[in-house]
């Protein structure tokens, strides 16, 4: 159960024009689970090891929530604790209750011969109440083969373990929300009637029946090599993977006239492929001094292969005054999910771009210049990708006598983000609406009369390196004095820890890793997701912790 209370005072730019906004909402999630499993295992002739598992699972999910919002407060003193102090209740209260069920039959068999040849197979039959009447059940198999090569390399004494593995499997996704396969009705403010001399909100269809709606399926192939060398001083794995997702659950526009504007259906295909590597090594092991180092890498390529006959789906709503109806991203075959699509920014007329250039003809000094086509219209093209080329992590653990120091660095490279906050609030045009703006706007050459324009100027490199965690500790080994006070204590450790200590990045926003839910929402309420958009997000907090750990 969770409660969410938010308050935006009138002093905030985002709430200045509405007189402040306060809201309260409660949400309760509950589930019931019944699971029955049985196992059988046996070793034959000291070499054949077999284990079998079978089971049944039943799970019921229940979601209940309600909330309300008020605007236009005379004073900010009440915060969100007195919604009646608002004068604008145009945002309707909401409440809902939804229930779904998931039933599974599953089995798995594991076999290995002399710990050298390994075989594993599993089969699931899952049924979800979210899908159509004839498509509720899906069958998802998986097979893994392994070969411990090190059993044949007895002369290579530095190899502790070397195992080759190949896996294939199918997974299903039911993450579409509830009631999406059924015809449903909901209050619609666009349908009003006068009854008894009062205007009332009508009830109208908000979802088409989709009896053939079924599981979204992902087929995955993995080829990996696991290794352990020099008596465990170096351990790790290298893996190639390929994922093919078909029968995507996508929102499609319904030809009008119709009761609703969109429908959910299975169509399309997305591929992901790449390499993952992880290595952990004991770099120093000299009595009181030890140093461990861990490295992880992931290079992934994402590509939309098909959209069920559609050529493109626009997503990623751009926020801000004068930017309504603008989309920042396009989902289209041949490009990755999270592709930015828009005008190409060339520079400022009179400084970056000569005033005599075609792109600056008829524009004032300092105006933004954009790439134009032969007819003088702004060219819209791919201008960035929110998918990183490489993700990596570095972990270090250092101990010296009773001291310990650990650090975890994490980073990504080759990724772009839309700085939607900068797009709106670096514009001096906001003085015309009495809205505050960022101090960077003072140095921006764009004329006051020019409204913000979404373009490649605001799709920025968001590569970063972040110190995720740094911890320093000291362990007391002689705790007899303390034991006499609080009882038998075997160990005591004090430590100081910092989370998100710093981030190195060229991104102009506060944090290169935030994301705004800016998906384009259809009439049914299901968003087409977006990725890599930063609008009025708080940066991740920096946290400091002092602690004491006792072992009895």
Coordinates of C-alpha atoms in Angstrom, one line a residue:
X1 CA 0.0 0.0 0.0
X2 CA 1.4 3.4 -0.9
X3 CA 0.3 7.0 -0.6
X4 CA 1.6 9.8 -2.8
X5 CA 1.2 13.5 -1.9
X6 CA 2.6 16.2 -4.1
X7 CA 2.6 20.0 -3.9
X8 CA 3.8 22.5 -6.4
X9 CA 3.8 26.0 -5.0
X10 CA 3.0 29.0 -7.1
X11 CA 6.7 30.0 -7.1
X12 CA 7.6 27.1 -9.3
X13 CA 7.7 27.9 -13.0
X14 CA 5.7 24.8 -13.9
X15 CA 2.9 25.8 -11.5
X16 CA 2.9 29.6 -11.7
X17 CA 0.2 29.8 -14.4
X18 CA -2.2 27.6 -12.5
X19 CA -1.8 29.1 -9.0
X20 CA -0.1 26.1 -7.6
X21 CA -1.2 22.5 -7.6
X22 CA -1.7 19.9 -4.8
X23 CA -2.7 16.2 -5.1
X24 CA -3.2 13.1 -2.9
X25 CA -3.5 9.6 -4.2
X26 CA -3.6 6.1 -2.5
X27 CA -2.7 2.9 -4.2
X28 CA -3.0 -0.6 -2.9
X29 CA -1.6 -3.7 -4.6
X30 CA -2.2 -7.2 -3.2
X31 CA -1.6 -10.7 -4.5
X32 CA -2.5 -14.2 -3.4
X33 CA -0.3 -17.1 -4.4
X34 CA -0.7 -20.9 -4.3
X35 CA 2.2 -22.9 -5.5
X36 CA 2.7 -26.7 -5.4
X37 CA 6.0 -28.3 -6.5
X38 CA 7.4 -31.8 -6.4
X39 CA 11.0 -32.9 -7.1
X40 CA 12.8 -36.2 -7.8
X41 CA 16.5 -36.7 -8.0
X42 CA 18.8 -39.7 -8.3
X43 CA 22.4 -40.6 -9.2
X44 CA 22.9 -43.7 -11.4
X45 CA 26.2 -45.6 -11.6
X46 CA 28.0 -42.7 -9.9
X47 CA 28.1 -40.7 -13.2
X48 CA 24.5 -40.0 -14.3
X49 CA 22.8 -37.3 -12.2
X50 CA 19.1 -36.7 -12.9
X51 CA 16.7 -34.3 -11.2
X52 CA 13.1 -33.6 -12.2
X53 CA 10.8 -30.8 -10.9
X54 CA 7.1 -30.3 -11.6
X55 CA 4.6 -27.8 -10.3
X56 CA 1.5 -25.7 -10.4
X57 CA 1.1 -22.1 -9.6
X58 CA -2.0 -19.9 -9.1
X59 CA -1.8 -16.2 -8.5
X60 CA -4.4 -13.5 -8.2
X61 CA -3.5 -9.7 -8.5
X62 CA -5.7 -6.9 -7.2
X63 CA -5.2 -3.2 -7.7
X64 CA -7.2 -0.5 -6.0
X65 CA -6.5 3.2 -6.1
X66 CA -8.0 6.7 -5.9
X67 CA -6.8 10.3 -5.9
X68 CA -7.8 13.9 -6.4
X69 CA -6.1 17.2 -7.4
X70 CA -6.8 20.8 -6.7
X71 CA -5.3 24.0 -8.3
X72 CA -5.3 27.8 -7.8
X73 CA -4.5 28.2 -4.1
X74 CA -4.7 31.6 -2.4
X75 CA -1.8 30.6 -0.1
X76 CA 0.9 27.9 -0.2
X77 CA 0.8 27.5 3.6
X78 CA -1.5 24.3 3.5
X79 CA 0.6 22.4 1.0
X80 CA -1.3 19.2 0.1
X81 CA -3.0 19.0 3.5
X82 CA -6.0 21.1 2.6
X83 CA -7.2 20.4 -0.9
X84 CA -10.4 22.4 -0.2
X85 CA -8.2 25.5 -0.2
X86 CA -8.0 25.3 -4.0
X87 CA -10.4 27.1 -6.3
X88 CA -9.9 24.9 -9.4
X89 CA -11.1 21.3 -9.4
X90 CA -11.3 20.9 -13.1
X91 CA -9.1 17.7 -12.9
X92 CA -11.6 15.0 -12.0
X93 CA -11.0 12.7 -9.1
X94 CA -10.2 9.1 -10.1
X95 CA -10.6 5.7 -8.6
X96 CA -10.4 2.1 -10.0
X97 CA -10.4 -1.5 -9.0
X98 CA -8.8 -4.1 -11.3
X99 CA -8.1 -7.8 -10.9
X100 CA -6.2 -10.4 -12.9
X101 CA -5.1 -14.0 -12.6
X102 CA -2.1 -16.0 -13.8
X103 CA -2.0 -19.8 -13.8
X104 CA 1.0 -21.9 -14.6
X105 CA 1.9 -25.5 -15.1
X106 CA 5.7 -26.1 -15.2
X107 CA 8.3 -28.8 -15.3
X108 CA 12.1 -29.0 -15.6
X109 CA 14.6 -31.8 -16.0
X110 CA 18.3 -31.5 -15.3
X111 CA 20.9 -34.1 -16.3
X112 CA 24.6 -34.3 -16.2
X113 CA 27.1 -37.0 -17.0
X114 CA 30.1 -37.1 -14.7
X115 CA 29.8 -33.3 -14.3
X116 CA 31.1 -32.9 -17.8
X117 CA 28.1 -33.0 -20.1
X118 CA 25.1 -31.0 -18.9
X119 CA 21.5 -30.9 -20.2
X120 CA 18.6 -28.9 -18.9
X121 CA 15.1 -28.6 -20.4
X122 CA 12.0 -26.8 -19.1
X123 CA 8.4 -26.3 -20.2
X124 CA 5.8 -23.9 -19.0
X125 CA 2.2 -23.5 -19.8
X126 CA 1.0 -20.1 -18.6
X127 CA -2.5 -18.8 -18.7
X128 CA -3.4 -15.1 -18.2
X129 CA -6.8 -13.6 -17.8
X130 CA -5.6 -10.5 -19.7
X131 CA -5.8 -12.1 -23.1
X132 CA -8.6 -13.0 -25.5
X133 CA -11.0 -15.8 -24.8
X134 CA -9.2 -18.3 -27.1
X135 CA -5.6 -17.0 -26.6
X136 CA -5.2 -17.0 -22.8
X137 CA -2.7 -19.8 -22.8
X138 CA 0.9 -19.8 -24.0
X139 CA 3.6 -22.6 -24.1
X140 CA 7.2 -21.6 -23.4
X141 CA 10.0 -24.1 -23.7
X142 CA 13.7 -23.7 -23.0
X143 CA 16.8 -26.0 -23.5
X144 CA 20.4 -25.5 -22.2
X145 CA 23.4 -27.6 -23.2
X146 CA 26.7 -27.4 -21.4
X147 CA 30.2 -28.9 -21.8
X148 CA 32.8 -28.7 -19.1
X149 CA 35.9 -28.4 -21.4
X150 CA 38.2 -28.3 -18.4
X151 CA 37.7 -32.0 -17.7
X152 CA 39.7 -32.7 -20.9
X153 CA 42.4 -30.1 -20.2
X154 CA 44.1 -31.8 -17.2
X155 CA 47.5 -30.7 -18.3
X156 CA 46.6 -27.0 -18.2
X157 CA 46.9 -26.7 -14.4
X158 CA 46.1 -23.0 -14.4
X159 CA 42.5 -23.7 -15.5
X160 CA 40.2 -24.5 -12.6
X161 CA 37.0 -24.6 -14.7
X162 CA 36.1 -23.9 -18.3
X163 CA 32.5 -24.5 -19.4
X164 CA 30.8 -23.8 -22.8
X165 CA 27.1 -23.4 -22.7
X166 CA 24.4 -22.9 -25.4
X167 CA 20.8 -22.0 -24.5
X168 CA 17.5 -21.5 -26.4
X169 CA 14.2 -20.5 -24.9
X170 CA 10.9 -18.6 -25.4
X171 CA 9.5 -16.2 -22.9
X172 CA 6.1 -14.5 -22.8
X173 CA 5.0 -11.1 -21.8
X174 CA 1.5 -10.1 -20.5
X175 CA 2.4 -6.5 -19.4
X176 CA -0.6 -4.8 -21.1
X177 CA -2.7 -3.9 -18.2
X178 CA -6.1 -5.4 -17.4
X179 CA -9.3 -5.6 -19.5
X180 CA -7.5 -4.9 -22.8
X181 CA -9.1 -7.8 -24.6
X182 CA -12.7 -6.9 -23.5
X183 CA -15.1 -4.2 -24.6
X184 CA -15.2 -1.7 -21.8
X185 CA -17.1 1.5 -20.9
X186 CA -15.9 4.6 -19.0
X187 CA -17.0 8.1 -18.2
X188 CA -16.1 10.5 -21.0
X189 CA -16.3 14.3 -20.6
X190 CA -16.7 14.6 -24.4
X191 CA -20.1 12.9 -24.1
X192 CA -22.3 15.1 -22.0
X193 CA -26.1 15.4 -21.7
X194 CA -28.5 17.7 -19.9
X195 CA -30.7 15.7 -17.5
X196 CA -33.0 17.6 -15.0
X197 CA -31.5 20.9 -16.1
X198 CA -28.1 19.7 -15.1
X199 CA -25.2 18.8 -17.3
X200 CA -23.9 15.2 -16.6
X201 CA -21.0 13.2 -18.0
X202 CA -21.9 10.3 -20.1
X203 CA -20.6 6.8 -20.3
X204 CA -19.0 5.7 -23.6
X205 CA -16.9 2.8 -25.0
X206 CA -13.2 3.2 -24.3
X207 CA -11.8 -0.1 -25.6
X208 CA -12.6 -2.4 -28.4
X209 CA -13.0 -6.2 -27.9
X210 CA -9.9 -8.0 -29.1
X211 CA -10.7 -11.7 -28.7
X212 CA -7.5 -12.8 -30.5
X213 CA -5.2 -10.8 -28.3
X214 CA -2.3 -13.1 -27.2
X215 CA 1.1 -13.3 -25.5
X216 CA 4.0 -11.3 -26.8
X217 CA 6.8 -13.8 -27.3
X218 CA 10.6 -13.4 -27.1
X219 CA 12.9 -16.2 -28.5
X220 CA 16.4 -15.9 -27.1
X221 CA 19.6 -17.7 -28.0
X222 CA 22.7 -17.5 -25.7
X223 CA 26.2 -18.8 -26.3
X224 CA 28.5 -18.4 -23.3
X225 CA 31.9 -19.4 -21.9
X226 CA 32.4 -19.5 -18.1
X227 CA 35.9 -19.7 -16.7
X228 CA 37.9 -19.9 -13.4
X229 CA 41.7 -19.6 -13.5
X230 CA 44.6 -19.8 -11.2
X231 CA 42.8 -21.3 -8.2
X232 CA 39.9 -18.9 -8.4
X233 CA 42.0 -15.7 -8.7
X234 CA 40.3 -14.9 -12.0
X235 CA 36.7 -15.7 -12.7
X236 CA 34.2 -14.6 -15.3
X237 CA 32.1 -15.2 -18.3
X238 CA 31.7 -14.1 -22.0
X239 CA 28.4 -14.3 -23.7
X240 CA 26.7 -13.6 -27.0
X241 CA 22.9 -13.3 -27.1
X242 CA 20.2 -12.8 -29.7
X243 CA 16.6 -11.9 -28.8
X244 CA 13.8 -11.9 -31.3
X245 CA 10.5 -10.5 -30.0
X246 CA 7.4 -11.1 -32.1
X247 CA 3.7 -10.5 -31.8
X248 CA 4.5 -7.1 -30.2
X249 CA 1.6 -5.7 -28.2
X250 CA 1.1 -2.3 -29.9
X251 CA -1.5 0.4 -30.1
X252 CA -3.0 1.0 -33.5
X253 CA -5.1 3.9 -34.8
X254 CA -8.7 2.9 -35.6
X255 CA -10.2 4.3 -38.9
X256 CA -12.8 6.8 -38.1
X257 CA -15.7 7.2 -37.5
X258 CA -15.5 4.6 -34.6
X259 CA -16.3 4.4 -30.9
X260 CA -12.6 4.6 -29.9
X261 CA -9.6 6.0 -31.7
X262 CA -7.1 3.2 -31.0
X263 CA -6.9 -0.5 -30.3
X264 CA -4.3 -2.9 -28.9
X265 CA -3.2 -5.8 -31.2
X266 CA -0.3 -8.2 -31.8
X267 CA 1.9 -7.1 -34.6
X268 CA 5.5 -6.3 -35.3
X269 CA 9.0 -7.6 -34.4
X270 CA 12.0 -6.2 -32.5
X271 CA 15.6 -7.7 -32.4
X272 CA 18.2 -7.3 -29.7
X273 CA 21.7 -8.7 -30.0
X274 CA 25.0 -8.1 -28.3
X275 CA 27.8 -9.2 -26.1
X276 CA 28.1 -9.3 -22.3
X277 CA 31.3 -9.9 -20.4
X278 CA 32.2 -10.1 -16.7
X279 CA 35.6 -10.6 -15.1
X280 CA 36.5 -10.7 -11.4
X281 CA 40.1 -10.9 -10.3
X282 CA 42.1 -11.0 -7.1
X283 CA 44.8 -8.5 -8.1
X284 CA 46.7 -8.4 -4.7
X285 CA 46.6 -11.1 -2.0
X286 CA 49.5 -10.5 0.4
X287 CA 48.5 -11.3 3.9
X288 CA 46.9 -8.1 5.4
X289 CA 46.5 -6.5 2.0
X290 CA 44.1 -7.7 -0.7
X291 CA 42.6 -6.0 -3.7
X292 CA 39.8 -7.4 -5.8
X293 CA 38.7 -5.9 -9.2
X294 CA 35.5 -6.6 -11.1
X295 CA 34.6 -5.4 -14.7
X296 CA 31.3 -5.8 -16.6
X297 CA 30.6 -4.8 -20.2
X298 CA 27.5 -4.9 -22.3
X299 CA 27.2 -3.9 -25.9
X300 CA 23.7 -4.1 -27.3
X301 CA 22.1 -3.4 -30.7
X302 CA 18.4 -2.8 -30.9
X303 CA 16.4 -2.7 -34.1
X304 CA 12.7 -2.5 -34.9
X305 CA 12.1 -5.0 -37.7
X306 CA 8.4 -4.7 -38.3
X307 CA 5.3 -2.8 -37.0
X308 CA 2.6 -4.9 -38.4
X309 CA 2.3 -3.0 -41.7
X310 CA 2.8 0.4 -40.2
X311 CA 5.7 2.5 -41.4
X312 CA 6.1 4.6 -38.2
X313 CA 4.7 5.3 -34.8
X314 CA 5.4 8.7 -33.2
X315 CA 6.1 8.9 -29.5
X316 CA 7.9 11.0 -26.9
X317 CA 5.7 14.0 -26.3
X318 CA 7.6 17.3 -26.0
X319 CA 6.5 19.4 -23.1
X320 CA 6.3 23.2 -22.9
X321 CA 4.4 26.2 -24.0
X322 CA 4.0 26.2 -27.8
X323 CA 5.2 22.7 -28.1
X324 CA 1.9 20.8 -27.7
X325 CA 1.4 18.1 -30.3
X326 CA 5.2 17.8 -30.9
X327 CA 6.7 14.3 -30.8
X328 CA 10.4 13.8 -30.3
X329 CA 10.8 10.1 -31.2
X330 CA 9.8 7.8 -34.0
X331 CA 9.4 4.0 -34.0
X332 CA 10.1 2.7 -37.5
X333 CA 11.5 -0.4 -39.1
X334 CA 15.3 -0.3 -39.4
X335 CA 15.9 2.0 -36.5
X336 CA 16.2 1.3 -32.7
X337 CA 13.5 2.0 -30.2
X338 CA 14.2 5.4 -28.7
X339 CA 15.2 7.1 -32.0
X340 CA 15.0 10.9 -31.9
X341 CA 13.4 12.4 -35.0
X342 CA 13.2 16.2 -35.7
X343 CA 14.7 19.3 -37.2
X344 CA 18.4 19.7 -37.7
X345 CA 19.8 22.7 -35.8
X346 CA 22.7 24.5 -37.7
X347 CA 23.5 27.4 -35.4
X348 CA 22.5 31.0 -34.8
X349 CA 22.2 33.4 -37.7
X350 CA 25.0 36.0 -37.7
X351 CA 27.4 34.0 -35.6
X352 CA 27.4 30.2 -36.3
X353 CA 25.6 30.7 -39.6
X354 CA 26.2 33.6 -42.0
X355 CA 23.2 35.9 -42.5
X356 CA 23.5 35.4 -46.2
X357 CA 22.9 31.7 -45.9
X358 CA 19.6 30.4 -47.3
X359 CA 18.6 29.1 -43.8
X360 CA 18.9 32.7 -42.4
X361 CA 17.1 34.7 -45.1
X362 CA 14.4 36.8 -43.5
X363 CA 15.5 36.0 -40.0
X364 CA 16.8 38.3 -37.3
X365 CA 20.3 38.4 -35.8
X366 CA 20.7 35.4 -33.4
X367 CA 17.7 33.5 -34.7
X368 CA 18.0 29.7 -34.9
X369 CA 18.9 28.3 -38.3
X370 CA 17.7 24.8 -39.4
X371 CA 18.4 22.5 -42.3
X372 CA 15.9 23.2 -45.1
X373 CA 14.8 21.2 -48.1
X374 CA 14.6 22.5 -51.7
X375 CA 11.1 24.0 -50.9
X376 CA 12.4 25.9 -47.9
X377 CA 10.8 23.6 -45.3
X378 CA 12.6 22.3 -42.3
X379 CA 14.0 18.9 -42.8
X380 CA 13.0 16.3 -40.2
X381 CA 15.4 13.3 -39.9
X382 CA 17.0 11.0 -37.3
X383 CA 18.9 13.1 -34.9
X384 CA 19.8 10.8 -32.1
X385 CA 19.4 7.5 -30.3
X386 CA 18.5 6.9 -26.6
X387 CA 20.0 3.4 -26.7
X388 CA 23.6 3.3 -25.3
X389 CA 26.3 1.7 -27.4
X390 CA 28.1 0.4 -24.4
X391 CA 27.3 0.0 -20.7
X392 CA 30.0 -0.9 -18.2
X393 CA 30.7 -1.2 -14.5
X394 CA 33.9 -1.3 -12.4
X395 CA 34.0 -2.7 -8.8
X396 CA 37.0 -2.5 -6.5
X397 CA 37.4 -4.0 -3.0
X398 CA 40.5 -3.1 -1.0
X399 CA 41.3 -4.5 2.5
X400 CA 44.3 -3.6 4.7
X401 CA 44.4 -5.1 8.1
X402 CA 41.1 -4.0 9.7
X403 CA 40.3 -1.4 7.1
X404 CA 38.1 -2.0 4.0
X405 CA 37.4 0.3 1.1
X406 CA 35.0 -0.5 -1.8
X407 CA 33.9 1.5 -4.8
X408 CA 31.5 0.9 -7.7
X409 CA 31.7 3.0 -10.9
X410 CA 29.1 2.7 -13.6
X411 CA 28.8 4.3 -16.9
X412 CA 27.4 4.3 -20.5
X413 CA 28.6 5.7 -23.7
X414 CA 27.1 6.5 -27.1
X415 CA 23.7 7.6 -25.8
X416 CA 21.7 10.8 -26.4
X417 CA 19.0 12.4 -24.3
X418 CA 16.4 15.2 -25.0
X419 CA 17.0 18.0 -22.6
X420 CA 13.3 19.1 -22.6
X421 CA 13.8 21.3 -19.6
X422 CA 16.5 23.3 -21.4
X423 CA 14.4 23.4 -24.5
X424 CA 11.6 25.2 -22.7
X425 CA 13.3 27.2 -20.0
X426 CA 16.3 28.5 -21.9
X427 CA 14.0 30.5 -24.0
X428 CA 13.7 34.3 -23.3
X429 CA 10.3 34.1 -25.0
X430 CA 8.9 33.1 -21.5
X431 CA 9.1 36.8 -20.4
X432 CA 6.0 37.3 -22.6
X433 CA 4.0 34.9 -20.4
X434 CA 5.6 36.0 -17.0
X435 CA 7.2 32.6 -16.5
X436 CA 10.6 32.3 -15.0
X437 CA 13.5 30.8 -17.0
X438 CA 17.0 29.4 -16.5
X439 CA 19.9 31.8 -16.1
X440 CA 21.4 30.3 -19.3
X441 CA 18.7 32.1 -21.2
X442 CA 20.5 35.4 -20.5
X443 CA 23.4 34.3 -22.7
X444 CA 21.3 32.7 -25.4
X445 CA 21.3 34.8 -28.6
X446 CA 17.8 33.7 -29.6
X447 CA 15.5 36.8 -29.9
X448 CA 12.8 37.3 -27.3
X449 CA 10.1 36.9 -29.9
X450 CA 11.3 33.5 -31.0
X451 CA 9.4 30.6 -29.4
X452 CA 11.2 27.3 -28.4
X453 CA 11.7 24.8 -31.2
X454 CA 12.4 21.1 -30.8
X455 CA 15.5 20.2 -32.8
X456 CA 18.8 18.4 -32.6
X457 CA 20.1 21.4 -30.5
X458 CA 18.4 19.8 -27.5
X459 CA 19.3 16.2 -28.2
X460 CA 22.5 16.0 -26.3
X461 CA 25.2 13.5 -25.6
X462 CA 24.3 11.9 -22.3
X463 CA 27.3 9.5 -21.8
X464 CA 28.5 9.5 -18.2
X465 CA 30.6 7.8 -15.6
X466 CA 29.0 7.7 -12.1
X467 CA 30.5 6.8 -8.8
X468 CA 27.6 4.8 -7.6
X469 CA 28.9 3.8 -4.2
X470 CA 31.9 4.4 -2.0
X471 CA 32.3 2.8 1.4
X472 CA 35.0 2.9 4.0
X473 CA 34.9 0.7 7.0
X474 CA 36.9 -0.5 10.0
X475 CA 36.4 -3.8 11.8
X476 CA 37.2 -4.1 15.5
X477 CA 38.5 -7.5 16.5
X478 CA 39.0 -6.8 20.2
X479 CA 35.6 -6.1 21.5
X480 CA 35.8 -7.5 25.0
X481 CA 35.1 -4.2 26.7
X482 CA 32.0 -3.7 24.7
X483 CA 30.9 -7.3 25.2
X484 CA 30.9 -6.7 29.0
X485 CA 28.3 -3.9 28.5
X486 CA 25.9 -5.3 25.9
X487 CA 26.6 -9.0 25.9
X488 CA 28.7 -11.4 23.8
X489 CA 29.9 -9.6 20.7
X490 CA 32.1 -11.4 18.2
X491 CA 32.6 -8.6 15.7
X492 CA 32.0 -4.9 15.4
X493 CA 32.4 -2.7 12.3
X494 CA 31.9 1.0 11.7
X495 CA 31.5 2.4 8.2
X496 CA 30.8 5.5 6.2
X497 CA 29.1 5.2 2.8
X498 CA 28.2 7.6 0.0
X499 CA 25.8 6.9 -2.8
X500 CA 26.0 8.8 -6.1
X501 CA 29.0 10.8 -5.0
X502 CA 29.7 12.4 -8.4
X503 CA 28.9 12.0 -12.1
X504 CA 31.1 13.0 -15.0
X505 CA 29.2 14.0 -18.2
X506 CA 28.9 16.6 -20.9
X507 CA 25.1 16.6 -20.6
X508 CA 23.8 20.1 -19.9
X509 CA 20.9 18.9 -17.6
X510 CA 21.1 18.0 -14.0
X511 CA 21.3 14.2 -14.4
X512 CA 22.0 12.2 -17.6
X513 CA 20.1 9.2 -16.3
X514 CA 16.6 10.4 -15.5
X515 CA 13.6 9.7 -17.7
X516 CA 10.3 11.4 -18.1
X517 CA 7.2 9.3 -18.9
X518 CA 6.5 11.0 -22.2
X519 CA 4.8 8.2 -24.1
X520 CA 2.1 9.2 -26.6
X521 CA -1.2 8.1 -25.1
X522 CA -4.0 6.8 -27.2
X523 CA -7.7 7.2 -26.4
X524 CA -7.6 3.8 -24.6
X525 CA -5.0 5.2 -22.1
X526 CA -2.2 2.9 -23.0
X527 CA 1.0 4.8 -23.8
X528 CA 3.5 4.0 -26.5
X529 CA 6.6 4.2 -24.4
X530 CA 9.4 6.7 -24.7
X531 CA 13.0 6.6 -23.7
X532 CA 15.7 9.3 -22.8
X533 CA 13.6 12.4 -22.3
X534 CA 14.4 14.8 -19.4
X535 CA 11.7 17.2 -18.4
X536 CA 11.6 18.8 -14.9
X537 CA 13.2 15.7 -13.4
X538 CA 14.9 15.9 -10.0
X539 CA 18.4 14.5 -10.2
X540 CA 19.2 11.3 -8.3
X541 CA 19.9 12.2 -4.7
X542 CA 23.3 12.1 -3.1
X543 CA 23.1 10.0 0.1
X544 CA 25.6 9.8 3.0
X545 CA 25.4 7.0 5.6
X546 CA 27.2 6.3 8.9
X547 CA 26.6 2.9 10.3
X548 CA 27.6 0.3 13.0
X549 CA 27.4 -3.4 12.4
X550 CA 27.5 -5.9 15.3
X551 CA 27.9 -9.7 15.2
X552 CA 26.8 -11.7 18.2

